[in-house]
Coordinates of C-alpha atoms and ligand atoms in Angstrom, one line a residue:
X218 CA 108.7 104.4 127.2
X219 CA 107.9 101.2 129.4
X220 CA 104.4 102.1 129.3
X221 CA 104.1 100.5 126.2
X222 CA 104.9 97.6 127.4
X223 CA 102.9 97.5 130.2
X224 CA 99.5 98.0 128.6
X225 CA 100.4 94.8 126.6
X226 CA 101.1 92.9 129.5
X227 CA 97.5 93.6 130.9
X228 CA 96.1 92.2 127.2
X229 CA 98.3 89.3 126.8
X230 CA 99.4 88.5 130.1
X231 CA 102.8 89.7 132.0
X232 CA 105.0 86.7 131.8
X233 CA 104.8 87.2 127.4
X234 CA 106.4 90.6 128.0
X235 CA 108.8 89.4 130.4
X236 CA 109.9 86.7 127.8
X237 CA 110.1 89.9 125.5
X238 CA 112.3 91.4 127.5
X239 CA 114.2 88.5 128.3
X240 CA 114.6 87.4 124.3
X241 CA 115.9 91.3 123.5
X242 CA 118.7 91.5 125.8
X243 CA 121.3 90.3 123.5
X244 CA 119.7 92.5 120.7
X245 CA 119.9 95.9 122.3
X246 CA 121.2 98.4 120.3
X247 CA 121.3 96.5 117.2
X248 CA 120.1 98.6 114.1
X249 CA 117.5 97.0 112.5
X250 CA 115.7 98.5 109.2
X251 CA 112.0 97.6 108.6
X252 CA 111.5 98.6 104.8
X253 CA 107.8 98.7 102.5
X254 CA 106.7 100.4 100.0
X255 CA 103.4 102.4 101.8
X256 CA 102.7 104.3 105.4
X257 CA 99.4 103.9 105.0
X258 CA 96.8 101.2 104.0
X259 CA 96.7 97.5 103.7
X260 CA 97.9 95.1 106.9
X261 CA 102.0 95.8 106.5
X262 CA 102.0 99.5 107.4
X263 CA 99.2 98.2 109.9
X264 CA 101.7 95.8 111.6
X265 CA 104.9 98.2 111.1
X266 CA 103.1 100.9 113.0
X267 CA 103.5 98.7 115.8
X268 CA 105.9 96.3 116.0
X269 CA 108.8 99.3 115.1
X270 CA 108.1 101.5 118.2
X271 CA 107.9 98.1 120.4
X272 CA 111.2 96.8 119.5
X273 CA 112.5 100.5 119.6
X274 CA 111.0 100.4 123.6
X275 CA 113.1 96.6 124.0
X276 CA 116.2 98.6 122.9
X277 CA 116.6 97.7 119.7
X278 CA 117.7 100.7 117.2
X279 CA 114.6 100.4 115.1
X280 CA 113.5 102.5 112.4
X281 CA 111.0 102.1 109.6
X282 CA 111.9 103.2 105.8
X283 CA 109.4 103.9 102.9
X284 CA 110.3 103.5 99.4
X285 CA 109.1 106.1 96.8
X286 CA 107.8 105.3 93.6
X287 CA 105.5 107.0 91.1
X288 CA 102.5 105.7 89.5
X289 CA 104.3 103.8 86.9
X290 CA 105.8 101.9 89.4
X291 CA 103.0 100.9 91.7
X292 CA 101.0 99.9 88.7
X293 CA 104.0 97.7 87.7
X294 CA 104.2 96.4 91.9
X295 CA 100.3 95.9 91.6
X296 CA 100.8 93.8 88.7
X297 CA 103.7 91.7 90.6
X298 CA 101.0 91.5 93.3
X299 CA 98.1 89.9 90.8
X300 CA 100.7 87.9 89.0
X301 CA 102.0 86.3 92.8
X302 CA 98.4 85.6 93.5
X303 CA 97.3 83.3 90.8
X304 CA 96.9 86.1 87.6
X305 CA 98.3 85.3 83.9
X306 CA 100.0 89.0 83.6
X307 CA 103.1 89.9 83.8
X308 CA 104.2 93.7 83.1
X309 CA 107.3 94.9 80.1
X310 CA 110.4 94.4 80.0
X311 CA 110.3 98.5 79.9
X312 CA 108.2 98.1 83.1
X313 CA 110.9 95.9 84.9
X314 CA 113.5 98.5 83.9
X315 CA 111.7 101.3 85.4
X316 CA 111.2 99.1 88.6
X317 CA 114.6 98.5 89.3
X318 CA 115.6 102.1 88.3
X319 CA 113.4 103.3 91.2
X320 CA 114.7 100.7 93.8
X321 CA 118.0 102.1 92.7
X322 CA 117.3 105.7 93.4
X323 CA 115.5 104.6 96.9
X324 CA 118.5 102.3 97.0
X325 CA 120.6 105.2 97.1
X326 CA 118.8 107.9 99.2
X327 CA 119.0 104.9 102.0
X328 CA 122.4 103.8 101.1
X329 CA 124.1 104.7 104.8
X330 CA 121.2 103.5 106.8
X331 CA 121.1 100.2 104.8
X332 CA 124.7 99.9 104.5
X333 CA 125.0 100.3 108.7
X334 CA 122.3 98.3 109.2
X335 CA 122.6 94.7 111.2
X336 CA 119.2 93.5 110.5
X337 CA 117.1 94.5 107.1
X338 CA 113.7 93.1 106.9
X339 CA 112.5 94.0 103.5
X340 CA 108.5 93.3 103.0
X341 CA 106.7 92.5 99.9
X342 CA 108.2 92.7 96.1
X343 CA 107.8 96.4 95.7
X344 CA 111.2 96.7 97.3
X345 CA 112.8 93.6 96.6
X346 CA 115.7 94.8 94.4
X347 CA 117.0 96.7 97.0
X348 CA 120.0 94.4 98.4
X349 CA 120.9 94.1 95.0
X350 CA 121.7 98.1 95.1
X351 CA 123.4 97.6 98.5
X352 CA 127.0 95.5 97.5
X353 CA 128.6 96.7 100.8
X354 CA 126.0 95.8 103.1
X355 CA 127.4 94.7 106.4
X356 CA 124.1 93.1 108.4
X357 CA 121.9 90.4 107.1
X358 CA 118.9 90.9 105.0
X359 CA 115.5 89.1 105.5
X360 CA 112.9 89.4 102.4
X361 CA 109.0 89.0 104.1
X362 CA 106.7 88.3 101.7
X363 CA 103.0 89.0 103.5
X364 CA 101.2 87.5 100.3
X365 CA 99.8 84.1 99.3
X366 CA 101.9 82.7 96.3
X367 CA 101.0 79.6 96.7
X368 CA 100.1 79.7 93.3
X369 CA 102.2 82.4 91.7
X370 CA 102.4 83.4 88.0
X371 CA 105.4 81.4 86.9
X372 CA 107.2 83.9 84.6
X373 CA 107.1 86.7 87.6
X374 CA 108.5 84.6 90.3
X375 CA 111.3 83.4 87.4
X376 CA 111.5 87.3 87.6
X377 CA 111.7 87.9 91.0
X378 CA 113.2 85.1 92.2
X379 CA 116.7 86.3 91.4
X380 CA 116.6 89.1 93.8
X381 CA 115.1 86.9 96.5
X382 CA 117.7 84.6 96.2
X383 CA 120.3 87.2 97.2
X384 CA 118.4 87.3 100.6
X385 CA 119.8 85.7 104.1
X386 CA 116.5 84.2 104.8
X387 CA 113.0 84.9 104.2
X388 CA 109.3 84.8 106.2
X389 CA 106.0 83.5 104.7
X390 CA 103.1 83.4 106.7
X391 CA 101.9 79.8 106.1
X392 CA 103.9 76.6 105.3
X393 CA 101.9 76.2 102.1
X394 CA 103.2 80.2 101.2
X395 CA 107.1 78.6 101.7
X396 CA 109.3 78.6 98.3
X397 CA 112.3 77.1 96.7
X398 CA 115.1 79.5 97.7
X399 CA 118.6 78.6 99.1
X400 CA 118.2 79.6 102.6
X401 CA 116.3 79.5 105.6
X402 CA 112.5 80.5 105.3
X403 CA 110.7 81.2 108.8
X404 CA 106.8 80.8 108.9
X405 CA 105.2 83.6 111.0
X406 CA 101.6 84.4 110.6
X407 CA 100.8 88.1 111.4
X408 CA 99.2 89.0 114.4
X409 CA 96.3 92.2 115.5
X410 CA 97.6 94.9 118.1
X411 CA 95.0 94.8 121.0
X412 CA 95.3 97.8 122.3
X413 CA 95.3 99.9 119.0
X414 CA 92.4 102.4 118.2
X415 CA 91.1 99.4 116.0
X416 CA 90.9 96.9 118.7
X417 CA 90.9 98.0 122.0
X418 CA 87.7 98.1 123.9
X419 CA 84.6 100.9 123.1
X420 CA 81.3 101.8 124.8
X421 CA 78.5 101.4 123.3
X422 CA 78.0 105.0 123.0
X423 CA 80.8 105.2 120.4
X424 CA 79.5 102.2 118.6
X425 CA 76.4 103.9 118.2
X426 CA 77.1 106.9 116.8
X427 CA 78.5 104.7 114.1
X428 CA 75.9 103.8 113.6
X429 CA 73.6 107.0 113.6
X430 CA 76.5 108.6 111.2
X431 CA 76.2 106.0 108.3
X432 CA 72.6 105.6 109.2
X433 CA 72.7 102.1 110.3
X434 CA 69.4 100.7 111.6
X435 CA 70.9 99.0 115.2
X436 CA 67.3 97.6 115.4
X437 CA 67.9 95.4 112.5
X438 CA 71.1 93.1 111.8
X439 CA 74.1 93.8 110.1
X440 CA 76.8 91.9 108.6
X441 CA 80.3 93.8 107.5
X442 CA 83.5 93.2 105.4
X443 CA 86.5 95.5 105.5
X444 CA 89.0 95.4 103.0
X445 CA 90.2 97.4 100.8
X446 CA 89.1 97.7 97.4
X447 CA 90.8 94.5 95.4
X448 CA 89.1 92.3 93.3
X449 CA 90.9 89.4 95.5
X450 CA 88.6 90.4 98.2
X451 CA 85.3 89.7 96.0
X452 CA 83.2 92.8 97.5
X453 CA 81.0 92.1 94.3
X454 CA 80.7 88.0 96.0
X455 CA 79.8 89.9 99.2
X456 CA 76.9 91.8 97.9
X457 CA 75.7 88.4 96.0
X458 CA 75.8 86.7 99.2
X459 CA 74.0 89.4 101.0
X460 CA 71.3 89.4 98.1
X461 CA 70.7 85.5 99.2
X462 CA 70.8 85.7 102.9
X463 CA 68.3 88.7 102.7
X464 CA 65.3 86.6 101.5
X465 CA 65.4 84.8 105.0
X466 CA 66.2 87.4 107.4
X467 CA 64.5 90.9 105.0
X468 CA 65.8 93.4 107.4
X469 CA 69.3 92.7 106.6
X470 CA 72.0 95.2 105.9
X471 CA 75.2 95.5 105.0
X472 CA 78.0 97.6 105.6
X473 CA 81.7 97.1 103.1
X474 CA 84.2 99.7 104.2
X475 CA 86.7 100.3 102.7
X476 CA 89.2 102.5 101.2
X477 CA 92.4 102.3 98.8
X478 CA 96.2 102.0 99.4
X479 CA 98.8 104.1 98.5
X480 CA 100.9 101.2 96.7
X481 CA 97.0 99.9 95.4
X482 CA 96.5 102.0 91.6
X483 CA 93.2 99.9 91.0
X484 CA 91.3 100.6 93.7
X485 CA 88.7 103.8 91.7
X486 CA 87.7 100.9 89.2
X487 CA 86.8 98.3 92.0
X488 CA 85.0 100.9 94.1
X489 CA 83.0 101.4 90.4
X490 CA 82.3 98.0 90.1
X491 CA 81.2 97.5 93.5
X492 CA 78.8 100.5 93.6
X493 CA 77.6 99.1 90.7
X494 CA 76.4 95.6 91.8
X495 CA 74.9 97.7 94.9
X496 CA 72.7 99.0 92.2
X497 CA 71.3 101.8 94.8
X498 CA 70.0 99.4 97.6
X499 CA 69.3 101.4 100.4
X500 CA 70.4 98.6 103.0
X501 CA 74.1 98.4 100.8
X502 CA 76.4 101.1 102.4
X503 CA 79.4 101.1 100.2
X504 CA 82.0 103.6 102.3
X505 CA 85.0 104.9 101.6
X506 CA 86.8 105.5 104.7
X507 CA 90.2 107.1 105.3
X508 CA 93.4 105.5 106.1
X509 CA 93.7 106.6 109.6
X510 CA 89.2 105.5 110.3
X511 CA 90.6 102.9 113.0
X512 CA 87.6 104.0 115.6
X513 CA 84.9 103.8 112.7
X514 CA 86.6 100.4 111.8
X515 CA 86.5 99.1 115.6
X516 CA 83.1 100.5 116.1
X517 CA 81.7 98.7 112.7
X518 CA 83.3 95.4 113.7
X519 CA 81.5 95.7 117.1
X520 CA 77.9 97.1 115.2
X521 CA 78.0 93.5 113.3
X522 CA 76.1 90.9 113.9
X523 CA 78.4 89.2 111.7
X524 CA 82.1 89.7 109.3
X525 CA 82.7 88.4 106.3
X526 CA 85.8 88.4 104.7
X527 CA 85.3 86.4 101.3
X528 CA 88.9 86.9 99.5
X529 CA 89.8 84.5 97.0
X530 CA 93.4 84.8 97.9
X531 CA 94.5 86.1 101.0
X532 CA 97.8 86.2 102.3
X533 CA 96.7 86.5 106.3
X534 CA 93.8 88.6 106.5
X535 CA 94.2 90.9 109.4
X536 CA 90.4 91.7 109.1
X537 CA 89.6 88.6 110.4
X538 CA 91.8 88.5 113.6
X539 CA 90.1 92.2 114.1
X540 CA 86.7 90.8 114.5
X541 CA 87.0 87.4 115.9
X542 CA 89.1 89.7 118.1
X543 CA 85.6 91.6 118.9
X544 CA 83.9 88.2 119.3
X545 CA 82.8 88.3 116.1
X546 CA 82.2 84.8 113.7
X547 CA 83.7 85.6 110.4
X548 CA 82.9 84.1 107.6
X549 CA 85.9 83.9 105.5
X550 CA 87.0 82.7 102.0
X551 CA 89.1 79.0 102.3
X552 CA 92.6 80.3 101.2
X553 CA 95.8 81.4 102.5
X554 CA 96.0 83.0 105.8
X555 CA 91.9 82.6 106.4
X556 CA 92.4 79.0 107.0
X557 CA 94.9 79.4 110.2
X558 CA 92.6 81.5 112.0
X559 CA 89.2 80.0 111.1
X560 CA 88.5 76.5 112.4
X561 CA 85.4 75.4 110.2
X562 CA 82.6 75.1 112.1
X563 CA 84.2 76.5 115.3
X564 CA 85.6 79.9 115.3
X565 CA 83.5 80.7 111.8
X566 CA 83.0 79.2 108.4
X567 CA 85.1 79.0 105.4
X568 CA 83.3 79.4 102.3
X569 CA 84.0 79.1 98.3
X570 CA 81.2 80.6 97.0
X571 CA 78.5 83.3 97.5
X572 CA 76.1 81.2 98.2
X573 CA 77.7 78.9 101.0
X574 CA 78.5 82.3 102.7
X575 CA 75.0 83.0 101.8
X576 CA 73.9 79.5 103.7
X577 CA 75.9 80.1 106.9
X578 CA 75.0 83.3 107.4
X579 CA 71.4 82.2 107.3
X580 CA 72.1 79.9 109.4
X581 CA 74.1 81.9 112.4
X582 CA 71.0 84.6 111.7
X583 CA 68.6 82.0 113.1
X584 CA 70.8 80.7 115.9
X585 CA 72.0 83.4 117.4
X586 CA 73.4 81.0 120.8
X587 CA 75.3 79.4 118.6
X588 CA 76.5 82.3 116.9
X589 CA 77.7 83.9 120.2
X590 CA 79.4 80.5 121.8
X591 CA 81.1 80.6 117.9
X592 CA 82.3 84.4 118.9
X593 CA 83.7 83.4 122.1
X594 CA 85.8 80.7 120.7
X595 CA 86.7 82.8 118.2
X596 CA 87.8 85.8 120.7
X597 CA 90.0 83.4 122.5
X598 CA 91.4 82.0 119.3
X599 CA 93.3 85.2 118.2
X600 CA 94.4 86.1 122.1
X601 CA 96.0 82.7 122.1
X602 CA 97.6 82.6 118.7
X603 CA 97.4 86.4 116.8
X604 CA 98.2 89.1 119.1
X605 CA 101.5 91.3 118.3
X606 CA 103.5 89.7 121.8
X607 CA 103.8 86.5 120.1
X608 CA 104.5 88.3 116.5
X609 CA 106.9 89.9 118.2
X610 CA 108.6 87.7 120.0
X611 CA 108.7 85.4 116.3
X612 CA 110.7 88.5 115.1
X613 CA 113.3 88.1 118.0
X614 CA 114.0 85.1 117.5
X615 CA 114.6 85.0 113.7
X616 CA 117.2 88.5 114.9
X617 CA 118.8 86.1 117.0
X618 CA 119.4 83.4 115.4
X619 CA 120.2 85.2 112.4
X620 CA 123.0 87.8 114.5
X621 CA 124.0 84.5 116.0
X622 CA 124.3 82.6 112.6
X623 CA 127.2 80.5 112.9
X624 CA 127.0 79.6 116.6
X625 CA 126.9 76.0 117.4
X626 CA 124.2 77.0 120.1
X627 CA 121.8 80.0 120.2
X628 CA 120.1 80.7 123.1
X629 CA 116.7 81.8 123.1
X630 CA 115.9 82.4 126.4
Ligands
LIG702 N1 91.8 98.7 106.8 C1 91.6 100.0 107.1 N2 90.8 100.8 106.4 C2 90.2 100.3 105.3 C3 90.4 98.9 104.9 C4 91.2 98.1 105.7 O1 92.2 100.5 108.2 O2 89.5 101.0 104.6 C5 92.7 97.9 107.6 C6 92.1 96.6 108.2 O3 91.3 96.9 109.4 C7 93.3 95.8 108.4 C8 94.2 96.2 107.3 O4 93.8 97.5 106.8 O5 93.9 96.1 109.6 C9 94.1 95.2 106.1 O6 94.8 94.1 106.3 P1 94.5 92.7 105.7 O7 95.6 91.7 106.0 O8 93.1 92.3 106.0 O9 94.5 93.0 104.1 P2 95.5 93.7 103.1 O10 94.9 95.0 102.8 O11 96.9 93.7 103.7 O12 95.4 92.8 101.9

């Protein structure tokens, strides 16, 4: 059990787990329910994977809940995510129905657990209508939203916003994410786990046969995005930017892994479109990885000579804390989450179009001491601000403020 906790205190430092330790002794044994839609794919089952044994190794009765859905559903949740992220659509009235008729029957297939529970920390809008199902609910509920609606689709959130309401308090990941609802909203960015198969150290044995397997030239340079398949992620911008960058540096290659998400119905058509503006380029590896390809991740991240992340929304953007993680610049979209973890100019570039990305990779290319003092910044970026200890130790705090709601004073440490 401790061990756990004792391979983060040789990433982060012992005195941050002591203070973990330190901040959980009033929560032991308090049930907490994490609850999300997918197991598997996308950065909240990523973070989930982690953060639920850890609190279960502070002492905290932690358990993590999926809701079930069929494909009805998750097209209507995909649309909810769209229409949160800037898109005009909104899905039928018979659509809504069917959505809350499946958080009612996940509503009550849970209904002991999240009746008993002291803590509920609901993610995303897929199971949002939850509490609603739950009237005798004894703990309080927390509704995190992980994506950027800073510029929703009104009629959803006039939707959604009715359920969210209901909540005790709710966590964004930027101030500029932060809503109009009557309680107290928390900003906590997400964070990477450094001593997870996707980010702890590799030799550069394993990185090589990477390389050999997707038949990656290591003589020539590489530049890589991850993400899954969504059109918010602009693989098709990647491949334009590539196209421009190659005139100056013609040995370039490029690498976009990726693969789908459970909860994520549209993935086959962006996979289609993005093979597509490939057009059979030799140097254009389009892969399609499983959900558990942490190692192949790690080992592309560490192949590149550079990771770009060009979203067009993006609510954090764990991709990029994974790389700059590796030393890595990243070139990353300007929006939402992207913009707390790259510093312009410092620990990468943030880009708008295909062919700024286009300009600074050239540029990096044909600096390459710059590009590596840009790495190290960027390494000691995320180990100062995005590692799971301090995501973590967010978390308890919100638990004990919120168990403690009420009090005159709270004591945090
Ligand atoms: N990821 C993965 N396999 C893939 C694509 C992505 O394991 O094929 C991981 C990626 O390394 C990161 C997470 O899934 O840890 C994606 O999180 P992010 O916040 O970047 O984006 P989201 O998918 O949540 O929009």
């Amino acid at each position: 059990m401790v061990d756990l906790l004792a391979q983060y205190a040789d990433a982060a430092g012992p005195s941050v787990v002591d203070h973990l330790k330190q901040l959980a002794l009033p929560l032991k044994g308090l049930r907490v329910v994490h609850v999300n839609s997918t197991r598997v794919g996308g950065g909240v089952a990523e973070i989930l994977a982690k953060l639920v044994p850890l609190k279960q190794e502070l002492g905290i009765d932690a358990t993590w809940e999926v809701i079930s859905g069929d494909d009805g559903f998750f097209r209507t949740t995909k649309t909810f995510h769209n229409a949160l992220q800037g898109n005009t659509v909104s899905p039928t009235s018979q659509e809504l129905r069917h959505y809350e008729e499946v958080n009612s029957e996940n509503a009550g297939r849970m209904r002991e657990l999240l009746e008993s529970a002291n803590i509920v920390f609901v993610h995303d809008p897929q199971p949002a209508p939850l509490l609603d199902q739950v009237p005798k609910r004894r703990g309080k509920w927390i509704w995190r939203c992980h994506i950027d609606v800073s510029r929703r689709y009104q009629p959803v959130w006039d939707y959604l916003s009715p359920f969210l309401k209901e909540y005790d308090a709710s966590i964004f990941s930027l101030a500029a994410f932060a809503q109009n609802l009557p309680h107290t909203q928390y900003l906590i960015p997400p964070s990477i786990d450094p001593i997870s198969e996707k980010n702890m150290p590799l030799e550069a044995r394993d990185v090589q046969c990477v390389q050999e397997k997707f038949g990656i030239d290591p003589s020539r340079e590489m530049i890589l995005q991850v993400s899954r398949y969504d059109r918010f992620k602009d693989p098709v911008g990647v491949i334009q930017a590539y196209r421009l960058a190659r005139r100056f540096s013609p040995g370039l290659q490029l690498v976009l892994a990726g693969g789908g998400a459970d909860d994520d119905p549209e993935a086959a058509e962006v996979i289609a479109e993005t093979q597509e503006a490939a057009d059979g380029d030799p140097d254009i590896r389009v892969l399609l990885l499983p959900p558990d390809a942490h190692l192949t991740i790690n080992a592309l991240q560490r192949a590149a000579d550079i990771v770009l992340q060009k979203s067009t929304r993006e609510g954090f953007g764990l991709t990029v804390s994974e790389a700059m993680w590796k030393g890595k610049p990243v070139i990353g979209g300007d929006t939402g989450g992207i913009r707390l973890q790259i510093i312009d100019s410092h620990t990468g570039y943030l880009v708008s179009t295909p062919e700024g990305a286009a300009l600074r990779i050239r540029f990096l290319l044909h600096h390459r001491k710059r590009l590596e003092e840009m790495g190290t910044r960027a390494r000691d970026f995320v180990r100062d601000n995005f590692l799971l200890t301090r995501h973590l130790r967010e978390y308890l705090t919100v638990m004990l403020s919120l168990a403690d709601e009420g009090k005159d004073r709270i004591e945090l440490s």
